[in-house]
Short mmCIF file of C-alpha atoms in Angstrom, two decimals:
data_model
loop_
_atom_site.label_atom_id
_atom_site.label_comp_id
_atom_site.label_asym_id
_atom_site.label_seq_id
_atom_site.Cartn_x
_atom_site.Cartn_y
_atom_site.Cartn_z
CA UNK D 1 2.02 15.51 9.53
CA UNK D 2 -0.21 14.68 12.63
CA UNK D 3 -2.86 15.21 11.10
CA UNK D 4 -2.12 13.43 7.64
CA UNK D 5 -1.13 10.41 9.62
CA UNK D 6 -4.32 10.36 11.77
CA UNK D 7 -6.39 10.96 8.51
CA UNK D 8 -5.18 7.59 7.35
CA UNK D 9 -5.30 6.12 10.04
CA UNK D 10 -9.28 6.56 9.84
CA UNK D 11 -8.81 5.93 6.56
CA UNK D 12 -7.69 2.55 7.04
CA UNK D 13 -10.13 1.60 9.88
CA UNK D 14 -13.27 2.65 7.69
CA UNK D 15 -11.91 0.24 5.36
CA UNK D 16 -11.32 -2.71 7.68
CA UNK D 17 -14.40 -1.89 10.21
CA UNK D 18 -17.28 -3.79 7.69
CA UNK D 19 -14.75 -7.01 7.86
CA UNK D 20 -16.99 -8.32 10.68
CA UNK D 21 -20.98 -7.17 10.28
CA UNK D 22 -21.53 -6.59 6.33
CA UNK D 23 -21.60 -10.44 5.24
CA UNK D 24 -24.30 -10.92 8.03
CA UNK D 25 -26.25 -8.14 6.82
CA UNK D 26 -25.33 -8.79 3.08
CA UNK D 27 -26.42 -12.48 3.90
CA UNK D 28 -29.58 -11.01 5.74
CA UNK D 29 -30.83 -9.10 2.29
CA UNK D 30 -29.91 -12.32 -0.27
CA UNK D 31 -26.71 -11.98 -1.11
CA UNK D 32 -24.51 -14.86 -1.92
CA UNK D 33 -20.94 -15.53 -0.59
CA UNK D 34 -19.58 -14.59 -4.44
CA UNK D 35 -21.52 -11.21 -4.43
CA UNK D 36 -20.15 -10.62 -0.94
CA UNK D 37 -16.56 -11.50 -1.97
CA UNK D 38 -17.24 -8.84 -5.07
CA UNK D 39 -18.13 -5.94 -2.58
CA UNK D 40 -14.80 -6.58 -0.81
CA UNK D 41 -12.58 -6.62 -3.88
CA UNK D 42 -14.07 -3.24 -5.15
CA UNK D 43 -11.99 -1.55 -2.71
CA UNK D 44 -8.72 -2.75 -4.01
CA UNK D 45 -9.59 -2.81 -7.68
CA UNK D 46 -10.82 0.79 -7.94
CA UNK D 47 -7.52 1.93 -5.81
CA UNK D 48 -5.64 0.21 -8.61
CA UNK D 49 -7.53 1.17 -11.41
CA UNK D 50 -6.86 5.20 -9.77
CA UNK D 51 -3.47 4.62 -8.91
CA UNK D 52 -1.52 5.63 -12.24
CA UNK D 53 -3.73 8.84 -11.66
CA UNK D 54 -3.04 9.87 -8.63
CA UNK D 55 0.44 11.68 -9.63
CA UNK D 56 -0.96 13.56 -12.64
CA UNK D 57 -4.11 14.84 -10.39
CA UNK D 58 -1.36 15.75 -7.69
CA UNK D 59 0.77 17.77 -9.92
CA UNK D 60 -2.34 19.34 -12.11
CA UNK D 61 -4.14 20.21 -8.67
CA UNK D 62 -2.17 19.89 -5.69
CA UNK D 63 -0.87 17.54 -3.48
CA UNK D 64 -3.23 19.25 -0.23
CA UNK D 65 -6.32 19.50 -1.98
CA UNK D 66 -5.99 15.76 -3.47
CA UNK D 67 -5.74 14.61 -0.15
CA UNK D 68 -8.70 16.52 1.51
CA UNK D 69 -10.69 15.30 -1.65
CA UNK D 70 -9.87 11.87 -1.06
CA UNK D 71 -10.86 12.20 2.33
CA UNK D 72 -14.24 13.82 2.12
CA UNK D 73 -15.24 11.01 -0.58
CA UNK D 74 -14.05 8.20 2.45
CA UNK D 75 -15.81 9.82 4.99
CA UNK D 76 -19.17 10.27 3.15
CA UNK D 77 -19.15 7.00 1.90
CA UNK D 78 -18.61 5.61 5.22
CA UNK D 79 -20.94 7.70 6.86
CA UNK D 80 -23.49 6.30 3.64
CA UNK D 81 -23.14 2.97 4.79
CA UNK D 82 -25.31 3.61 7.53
CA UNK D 83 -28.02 3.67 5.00
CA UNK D 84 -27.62 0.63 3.27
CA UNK D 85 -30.07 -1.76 5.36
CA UNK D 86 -33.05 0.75 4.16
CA UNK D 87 -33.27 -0.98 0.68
CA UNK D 88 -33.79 -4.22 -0.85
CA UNK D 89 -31.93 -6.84 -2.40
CA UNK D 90 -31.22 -4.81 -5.96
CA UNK D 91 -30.55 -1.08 -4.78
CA UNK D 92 -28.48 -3.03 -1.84
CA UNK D 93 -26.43 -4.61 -3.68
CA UNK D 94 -25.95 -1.53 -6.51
CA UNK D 95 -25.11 0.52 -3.72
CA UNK D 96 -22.65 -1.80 -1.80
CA UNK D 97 -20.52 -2.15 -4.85
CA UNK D 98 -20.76 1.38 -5.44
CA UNK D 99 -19.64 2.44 -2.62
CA UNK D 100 -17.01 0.25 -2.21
CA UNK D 101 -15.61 1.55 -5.22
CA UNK D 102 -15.93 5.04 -4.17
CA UNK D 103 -14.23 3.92 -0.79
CA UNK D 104 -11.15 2.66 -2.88
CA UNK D 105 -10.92 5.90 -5.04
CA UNK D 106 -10.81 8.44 -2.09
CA UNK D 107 -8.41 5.65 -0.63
CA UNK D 108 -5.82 5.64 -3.37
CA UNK D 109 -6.09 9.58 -3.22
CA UNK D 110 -4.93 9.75 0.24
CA UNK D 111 -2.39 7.28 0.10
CA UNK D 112 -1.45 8.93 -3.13
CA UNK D 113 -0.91 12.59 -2.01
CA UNK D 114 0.48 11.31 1.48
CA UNK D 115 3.29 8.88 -0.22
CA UNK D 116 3.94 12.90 -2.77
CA UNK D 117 4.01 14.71 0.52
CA UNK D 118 6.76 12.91 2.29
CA UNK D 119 8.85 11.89 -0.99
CA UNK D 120 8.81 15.99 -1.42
CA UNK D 121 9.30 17.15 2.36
CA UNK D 122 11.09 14.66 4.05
CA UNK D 123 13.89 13.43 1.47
CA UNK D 124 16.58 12.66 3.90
CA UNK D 125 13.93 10.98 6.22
CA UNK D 126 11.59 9.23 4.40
CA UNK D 127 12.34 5.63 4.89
CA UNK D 128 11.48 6.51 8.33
CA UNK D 129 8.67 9.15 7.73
CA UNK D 130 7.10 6.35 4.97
CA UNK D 131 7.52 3.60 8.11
CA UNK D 132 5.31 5.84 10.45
CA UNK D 133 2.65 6.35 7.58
CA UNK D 134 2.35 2.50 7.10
CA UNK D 135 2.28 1.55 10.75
CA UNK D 136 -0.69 3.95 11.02
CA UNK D 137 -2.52 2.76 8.15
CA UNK D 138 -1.45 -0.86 9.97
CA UNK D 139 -2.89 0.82 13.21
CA UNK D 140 -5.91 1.92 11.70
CA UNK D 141 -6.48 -1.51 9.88
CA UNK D 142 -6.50 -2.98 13.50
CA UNK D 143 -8.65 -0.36 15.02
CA UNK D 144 -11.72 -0.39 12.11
CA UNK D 145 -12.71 -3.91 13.66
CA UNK D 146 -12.29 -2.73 17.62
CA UNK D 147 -13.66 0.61 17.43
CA UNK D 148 -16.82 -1.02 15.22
CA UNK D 149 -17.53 -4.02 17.97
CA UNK D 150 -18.17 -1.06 20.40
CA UNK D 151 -20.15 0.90 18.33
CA UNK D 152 -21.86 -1.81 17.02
CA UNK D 153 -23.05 -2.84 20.90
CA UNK D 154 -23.86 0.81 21.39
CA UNK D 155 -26.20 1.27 18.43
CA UNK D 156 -26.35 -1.34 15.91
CA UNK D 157 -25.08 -1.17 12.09
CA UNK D 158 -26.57 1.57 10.93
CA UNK D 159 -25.16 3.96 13.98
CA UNK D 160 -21.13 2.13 14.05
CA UNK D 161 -21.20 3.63 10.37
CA UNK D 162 -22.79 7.34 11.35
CA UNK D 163 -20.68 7.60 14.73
CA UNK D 164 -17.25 6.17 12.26
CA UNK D 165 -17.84 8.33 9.30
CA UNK D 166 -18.90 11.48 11.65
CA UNK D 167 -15.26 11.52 13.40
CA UNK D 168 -13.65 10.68 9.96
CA UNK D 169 -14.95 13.63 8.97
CA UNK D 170 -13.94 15.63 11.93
CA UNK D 171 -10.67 14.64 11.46
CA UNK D 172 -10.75 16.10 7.76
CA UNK D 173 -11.31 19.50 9.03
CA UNK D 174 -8.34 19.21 11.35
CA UNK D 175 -5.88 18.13 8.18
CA UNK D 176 -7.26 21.10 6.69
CA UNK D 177 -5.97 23.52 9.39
CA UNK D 178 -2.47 21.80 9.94
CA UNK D 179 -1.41 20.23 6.72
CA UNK D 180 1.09 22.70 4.88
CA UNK D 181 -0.10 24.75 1.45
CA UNK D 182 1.07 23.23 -1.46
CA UNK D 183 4.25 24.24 -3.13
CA UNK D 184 4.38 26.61 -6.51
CA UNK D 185 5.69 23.86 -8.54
CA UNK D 186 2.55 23.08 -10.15
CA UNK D 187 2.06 23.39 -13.94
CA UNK D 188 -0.67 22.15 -15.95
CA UNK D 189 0.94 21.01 -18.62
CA UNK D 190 3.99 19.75 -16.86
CA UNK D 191 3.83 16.15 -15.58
CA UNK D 192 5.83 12.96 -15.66
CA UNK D 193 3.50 10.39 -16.87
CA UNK D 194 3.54 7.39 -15.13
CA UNK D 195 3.98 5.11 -18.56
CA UNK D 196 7.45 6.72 -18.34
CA UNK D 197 8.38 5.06 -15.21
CA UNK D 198 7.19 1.96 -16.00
CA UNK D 199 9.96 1.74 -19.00
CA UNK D 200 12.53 2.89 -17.00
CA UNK D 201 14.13 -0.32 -16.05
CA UNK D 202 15.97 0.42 -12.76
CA UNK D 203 12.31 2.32 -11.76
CA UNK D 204 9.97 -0.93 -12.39
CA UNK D 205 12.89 -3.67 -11.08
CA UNK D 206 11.68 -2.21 -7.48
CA UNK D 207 8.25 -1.89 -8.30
CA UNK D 208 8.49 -5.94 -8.98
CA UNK D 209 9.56 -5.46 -5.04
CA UNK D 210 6.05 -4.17 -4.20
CA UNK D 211 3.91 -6.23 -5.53
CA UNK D 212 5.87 -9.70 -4.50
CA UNK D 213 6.12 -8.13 -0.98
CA UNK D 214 2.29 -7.38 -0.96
CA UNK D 215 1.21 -10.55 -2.72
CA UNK D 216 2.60 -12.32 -0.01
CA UNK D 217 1.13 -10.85 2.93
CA UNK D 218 -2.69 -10.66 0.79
CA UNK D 219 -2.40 -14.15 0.21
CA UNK D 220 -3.22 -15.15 3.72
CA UNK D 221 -6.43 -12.96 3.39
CA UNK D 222 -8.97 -15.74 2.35
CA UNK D 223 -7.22 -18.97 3.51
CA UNK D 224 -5.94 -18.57 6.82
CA UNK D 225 -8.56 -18.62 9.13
CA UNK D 226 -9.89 -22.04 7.61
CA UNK D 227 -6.30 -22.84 8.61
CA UNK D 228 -6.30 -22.35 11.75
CA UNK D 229 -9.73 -23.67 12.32
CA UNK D 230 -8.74 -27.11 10.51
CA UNK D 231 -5.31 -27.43 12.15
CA UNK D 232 -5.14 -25.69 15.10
CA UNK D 233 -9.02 -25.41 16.01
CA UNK D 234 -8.54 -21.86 16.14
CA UNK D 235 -12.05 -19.75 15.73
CA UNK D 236 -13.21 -17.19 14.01
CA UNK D 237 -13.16 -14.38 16.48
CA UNK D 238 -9.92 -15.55 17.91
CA UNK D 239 -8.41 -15.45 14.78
CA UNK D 240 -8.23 -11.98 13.84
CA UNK D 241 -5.61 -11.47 16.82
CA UNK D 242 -3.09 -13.85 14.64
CA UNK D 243 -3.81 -11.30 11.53
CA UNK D 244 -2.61 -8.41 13.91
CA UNK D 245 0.75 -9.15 14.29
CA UNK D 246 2.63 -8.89 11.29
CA UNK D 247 1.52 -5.12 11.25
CA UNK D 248 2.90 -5.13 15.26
CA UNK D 249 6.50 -6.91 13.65
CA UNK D 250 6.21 -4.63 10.70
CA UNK D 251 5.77 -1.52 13.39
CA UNK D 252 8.94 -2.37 15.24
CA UNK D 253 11.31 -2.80 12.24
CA UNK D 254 10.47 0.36 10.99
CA UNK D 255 11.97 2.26 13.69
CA UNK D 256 15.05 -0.14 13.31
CA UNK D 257 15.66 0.71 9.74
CA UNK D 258 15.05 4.39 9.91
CA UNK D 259 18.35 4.14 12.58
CA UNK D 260 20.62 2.03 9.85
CA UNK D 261 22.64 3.96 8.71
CA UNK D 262 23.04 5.28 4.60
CA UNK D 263 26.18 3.46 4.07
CA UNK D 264 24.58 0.45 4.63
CA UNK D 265 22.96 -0.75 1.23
CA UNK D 266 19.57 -0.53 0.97
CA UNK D 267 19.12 -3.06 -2.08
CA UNK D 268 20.95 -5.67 0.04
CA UNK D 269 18.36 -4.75 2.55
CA UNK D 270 15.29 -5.41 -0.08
CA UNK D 271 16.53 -8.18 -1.40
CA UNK D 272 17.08 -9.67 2.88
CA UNK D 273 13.59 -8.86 3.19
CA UNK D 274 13.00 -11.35 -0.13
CA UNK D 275 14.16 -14.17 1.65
CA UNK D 276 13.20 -13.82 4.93
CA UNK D 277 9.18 -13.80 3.28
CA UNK D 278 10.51 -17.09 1.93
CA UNK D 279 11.09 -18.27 5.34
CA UNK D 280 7.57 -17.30 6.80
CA UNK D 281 5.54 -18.67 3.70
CA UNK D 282 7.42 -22.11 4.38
CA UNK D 283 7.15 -21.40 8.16
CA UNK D 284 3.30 -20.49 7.52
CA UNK D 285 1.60 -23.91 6.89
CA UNK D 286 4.07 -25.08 8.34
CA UNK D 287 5.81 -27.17 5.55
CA UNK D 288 6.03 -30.54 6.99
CA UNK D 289 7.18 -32.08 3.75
CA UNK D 290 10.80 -30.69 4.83
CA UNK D 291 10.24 -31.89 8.27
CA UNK D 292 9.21 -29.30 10.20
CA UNK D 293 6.75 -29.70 12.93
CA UNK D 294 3.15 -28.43 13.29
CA UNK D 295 2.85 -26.32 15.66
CA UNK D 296 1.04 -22.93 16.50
CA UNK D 297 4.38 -21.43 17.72
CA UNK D 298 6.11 -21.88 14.34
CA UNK D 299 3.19 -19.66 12.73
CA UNK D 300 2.96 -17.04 14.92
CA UNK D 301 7.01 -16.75 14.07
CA UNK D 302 5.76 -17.58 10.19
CA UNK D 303 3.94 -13.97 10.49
CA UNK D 304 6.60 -11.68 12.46
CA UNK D 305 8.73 -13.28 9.92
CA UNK D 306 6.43 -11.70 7.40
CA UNK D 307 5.84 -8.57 8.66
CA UNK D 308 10.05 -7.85 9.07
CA UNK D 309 10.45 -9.39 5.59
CA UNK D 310 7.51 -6.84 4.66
CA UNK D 311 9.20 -3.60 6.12
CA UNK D 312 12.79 -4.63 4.71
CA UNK D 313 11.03 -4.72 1.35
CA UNK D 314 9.47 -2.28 0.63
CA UNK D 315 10.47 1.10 2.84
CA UNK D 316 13.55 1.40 1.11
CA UNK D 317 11.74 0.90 -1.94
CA UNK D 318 9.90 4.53 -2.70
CA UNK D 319 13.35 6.23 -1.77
CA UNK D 320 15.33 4.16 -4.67
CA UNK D 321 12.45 4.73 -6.92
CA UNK D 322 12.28 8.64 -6.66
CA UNK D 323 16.19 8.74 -6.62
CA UNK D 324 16.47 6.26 -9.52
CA UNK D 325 13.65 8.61 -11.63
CA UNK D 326 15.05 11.84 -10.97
CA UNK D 327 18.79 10.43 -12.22
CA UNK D 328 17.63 9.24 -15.13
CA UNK D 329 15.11 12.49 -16.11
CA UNK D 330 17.10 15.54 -14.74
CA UNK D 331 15.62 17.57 -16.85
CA UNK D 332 12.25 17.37 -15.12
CA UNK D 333 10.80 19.21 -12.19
CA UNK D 334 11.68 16.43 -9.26
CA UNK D 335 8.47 17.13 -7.33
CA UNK D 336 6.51 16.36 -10.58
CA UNK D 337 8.74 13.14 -10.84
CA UNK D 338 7.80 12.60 -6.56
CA UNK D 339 4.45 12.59 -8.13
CA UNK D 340 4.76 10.16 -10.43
CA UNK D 341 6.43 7.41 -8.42
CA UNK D 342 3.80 7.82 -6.13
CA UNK D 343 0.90 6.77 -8.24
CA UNK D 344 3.94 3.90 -9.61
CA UNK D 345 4.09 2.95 -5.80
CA UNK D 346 0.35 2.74 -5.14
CA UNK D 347 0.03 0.33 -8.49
CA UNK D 348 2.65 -2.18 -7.71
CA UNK D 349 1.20 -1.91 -3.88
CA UNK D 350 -2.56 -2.73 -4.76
CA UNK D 351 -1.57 -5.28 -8.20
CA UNK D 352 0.27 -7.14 -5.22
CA UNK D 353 -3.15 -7.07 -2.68
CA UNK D 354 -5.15 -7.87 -6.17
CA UNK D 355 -3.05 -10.68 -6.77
CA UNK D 356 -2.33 -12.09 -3.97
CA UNK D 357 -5.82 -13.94 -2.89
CA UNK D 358 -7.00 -15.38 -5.80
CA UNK D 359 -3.16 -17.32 -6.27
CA UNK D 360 -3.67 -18.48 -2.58
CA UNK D 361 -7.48 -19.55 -3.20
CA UNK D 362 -6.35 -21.52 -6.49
CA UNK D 363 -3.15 -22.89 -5.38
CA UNK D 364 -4.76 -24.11 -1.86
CA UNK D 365 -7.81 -25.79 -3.13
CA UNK D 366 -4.92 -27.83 -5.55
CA UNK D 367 -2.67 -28.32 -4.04
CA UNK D 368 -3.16 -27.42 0.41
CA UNK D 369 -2.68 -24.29 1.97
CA UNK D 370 0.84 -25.88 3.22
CA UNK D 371 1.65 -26.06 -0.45
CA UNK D 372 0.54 -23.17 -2.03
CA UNK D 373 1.76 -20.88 0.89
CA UNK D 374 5.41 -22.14 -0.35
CA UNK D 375 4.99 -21.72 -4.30
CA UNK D 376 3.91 -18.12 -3.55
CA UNK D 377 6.51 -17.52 -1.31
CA UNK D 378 8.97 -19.53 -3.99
CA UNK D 379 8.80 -16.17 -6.17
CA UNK D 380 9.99 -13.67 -3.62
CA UNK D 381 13.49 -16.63 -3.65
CA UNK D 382 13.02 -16.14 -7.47
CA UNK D 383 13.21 -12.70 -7.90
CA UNK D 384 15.85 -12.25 -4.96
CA UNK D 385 18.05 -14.08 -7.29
CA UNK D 386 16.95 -11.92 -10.06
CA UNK D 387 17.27 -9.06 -8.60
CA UNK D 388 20.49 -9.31 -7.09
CA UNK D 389 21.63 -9.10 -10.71
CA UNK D 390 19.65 -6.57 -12.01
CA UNK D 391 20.04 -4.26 -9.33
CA UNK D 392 23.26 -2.95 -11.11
CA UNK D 393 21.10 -0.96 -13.35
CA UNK D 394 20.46 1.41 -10.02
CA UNK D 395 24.11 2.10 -8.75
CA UNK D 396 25.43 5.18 -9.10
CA UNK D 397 27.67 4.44 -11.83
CA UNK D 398 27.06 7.79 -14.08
CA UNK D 399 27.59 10.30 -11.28
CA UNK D 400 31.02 11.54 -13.02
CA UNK D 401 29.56 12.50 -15.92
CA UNK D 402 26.35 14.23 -14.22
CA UNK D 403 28.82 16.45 -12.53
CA UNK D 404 30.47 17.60 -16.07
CA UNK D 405 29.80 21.27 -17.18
CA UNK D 406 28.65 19.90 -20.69
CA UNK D 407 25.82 17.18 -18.94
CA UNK D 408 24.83 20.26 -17.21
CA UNK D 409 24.81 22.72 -19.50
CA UNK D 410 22.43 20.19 -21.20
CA UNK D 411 20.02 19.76 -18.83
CA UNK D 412 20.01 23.70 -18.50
CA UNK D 413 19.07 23.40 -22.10
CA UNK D 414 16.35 20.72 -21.72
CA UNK D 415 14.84 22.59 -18.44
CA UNK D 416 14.63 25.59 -20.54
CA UNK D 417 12.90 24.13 -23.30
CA UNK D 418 10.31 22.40 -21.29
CA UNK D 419 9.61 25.93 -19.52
CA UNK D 420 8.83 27.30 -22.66
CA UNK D 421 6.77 24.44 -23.86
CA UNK D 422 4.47 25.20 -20.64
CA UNK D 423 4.09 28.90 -21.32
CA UNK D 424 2.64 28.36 -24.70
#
């Protein structure tokens, strides 16, 4: 797993490490601020756009080989940056987007096979094996910027790029020699379509989870720092410290949660995380309308509120998912089902980063940042309430009659059918 997690880890940073030099160079070849926003969203929109894929290429091709795949398309990319100030304004700006894109595809393939991995491998441990994968993408996300600056001083755009996506690919060939082979389950023919999870009620009320949880951490993305500059006369390059420490809150929860123990409900724990998100969009601003003071202090507690109300979210979330899927379709292979939440899981994940910033960008030029930070944070109180309800749908309530030699004997039936089914 060393190696997976260090993969993503480098992953992550090749995705975060253009945050601070492309809009200068962008800027430099005639760009304009919109074009430049574009580039940045292709990442996130391709991942999406892959995401419902991801399980079915998993299951057709193997879980190993779509992660080394997804890799090797990052680190190329990355290392093709490097050319990008050789051309002018048109090839530029075909090749910025296009590589973006191609960034966002081998992304959502290594998040993809990673989430498939530990849902298959780790089943009693992967609340905590999923909290170790995130806080090294988080780690990673932190590190692009750092590890860029000091390239960048070394040698300039073009070489941060060649020296990143050089050791990316390094690490590549290291995940090939320690990650496992995959297991014989795969069939060609045998695969849980994602459209199946998505009308499975109990599957998709969690999903809902995801993507509120994400929306309200991507919201910050594009209004924050103008917040902090207006209202706190915080600057640019002291402001990427405040974005840092929801992942470092998120970090430490995660090894809290993988200690809780299984009697202790895990919904009750998701829908927790719901309000306390509430808390740090209202703390965010903050929202003096209520009364509550301005002051730096409260928003640095606004975001470790956000990154605990992030990790109660969503790492009992996959579990539920995959146990929720594999009750309700026994008659499928469970690793093909693993499969399919995964790709479920990456699309409510990147909907939630897609959705997120444009909300925020609306509701703040409106209505205020102080505002809009509390009508998005209004729908993770919504849904709590929703889902507090709802959540019915995934209590064990049928287990009886899944232990009963006649269920059993039917899912023999239905196993046996879909066996033949693949074999012709």
């Amino acid at each position: 797993l060393l190696g997976m997690f260090l993969t993503q880890m480098m992953s992550a940073a090749a995705f975060s490490v253009i945050a601070p030099y492309y809009p200068s160079v962008a800027e430099d070849k005639g760009l304009s601020g919109e074009t430049i926003g574009l580039v940045f969203s292709c990442y996130p929109l391709a991942a999406w756009a892959t995401s419902p894929l991801i399980g079915l290429i998993a299951t057709k091709f193997g879980r190993k080989r779509t992660f080394i795949a997804g890799a090797l398309l990052v680190g190329v990319v990355t290392t093709a940056f490097a050319l990008l100030p050789l051309f002018g304004y048109g090839m530029f700006t075909f090749l910025s987007l296009l590589q973006r894109l191609l960034q966002g595809v081998g992304g959502a393939a290594i998040g993809g096979a990673s989430f498939a991995i530990i849902a298959s491998g780790y089943k009693e441990r992967m609340e905590f094996m999923l909290g170790i994968q995130q806080t090294m993408t988080s780690l990673g996300m932190m590190l692009g910027p750092l590890i860029g600056t000091g390239l960048y001083y070394i040698g300039g755009f073009s070489f941060m790029f060649i020296a990143l996506g050089c050791n990316f690919l390094a690490f590549i060939v290291y995940a090939c020699w320690v990650l496992p082979q995959d297991k014989p389950y795969i069939k060609a023919d045998a695969v849980v379509k994602i459209q199946q999870l998505m009308k499975n009620f109990g599957v998709m009320s969690v999903g809902l989870i995801l993507i509120i949880a994400f929306m309200n951490l991507a919201a910050l993305a594009p209004v924050f720092t103008e917040h902090l500059k207006k209202n706190y006369s915080i600057e640019e390059a002291s402001a990427g410290f405040f974005f840092t420490i929801p992942s470092l809150s998120y970090a430490c929860v995660v090894f809290i949660i993988g200690r809780i123990p299984q009697s202790v409900s895990r919904i009750k724990i998701m829908i927790l995380g719901l309000y306390v998100m509430l808390l740090a969009m209202i703390l965010a601003g903050p929202w003096t309308t209520i009364g509550i003071p301005r002051s730096l202090a409260i928003v640095v507690i606004a975001l470790i509120l956000l990154g605990i109300g992030l990790a109660l979210s969503i790492l009992p979330a996959m579990p539920i998912m995959v146990k929720k899927a594999q009750e309700d379709m026994p008659y499928h292979n469970s690793e093909h089902i693993s499969d399919a939440v995964t790709g479920l899981t990456l699309f409510c994940l990147y909907s939630g980063q897609i959705l997120g910033p444009p909300l925020s960008g609306f509701f703040s030029d409106k209505i205020g940042f102080e505002n809009a930070s509390v009508l998005i944070g209004s729908v993770s109180l919504i849904y709590a309430f929703i889902f507090t309800f709802t959540s019915r749908s995934l209590r064990p309530t049928i287990m009886q009659t899944l232990e009963t030699p006649l269920y059993q004997e039917m899912v023999s039936a239905k196993k046996s059918e879909l066996v033949i089914n693949e074999e012709f």
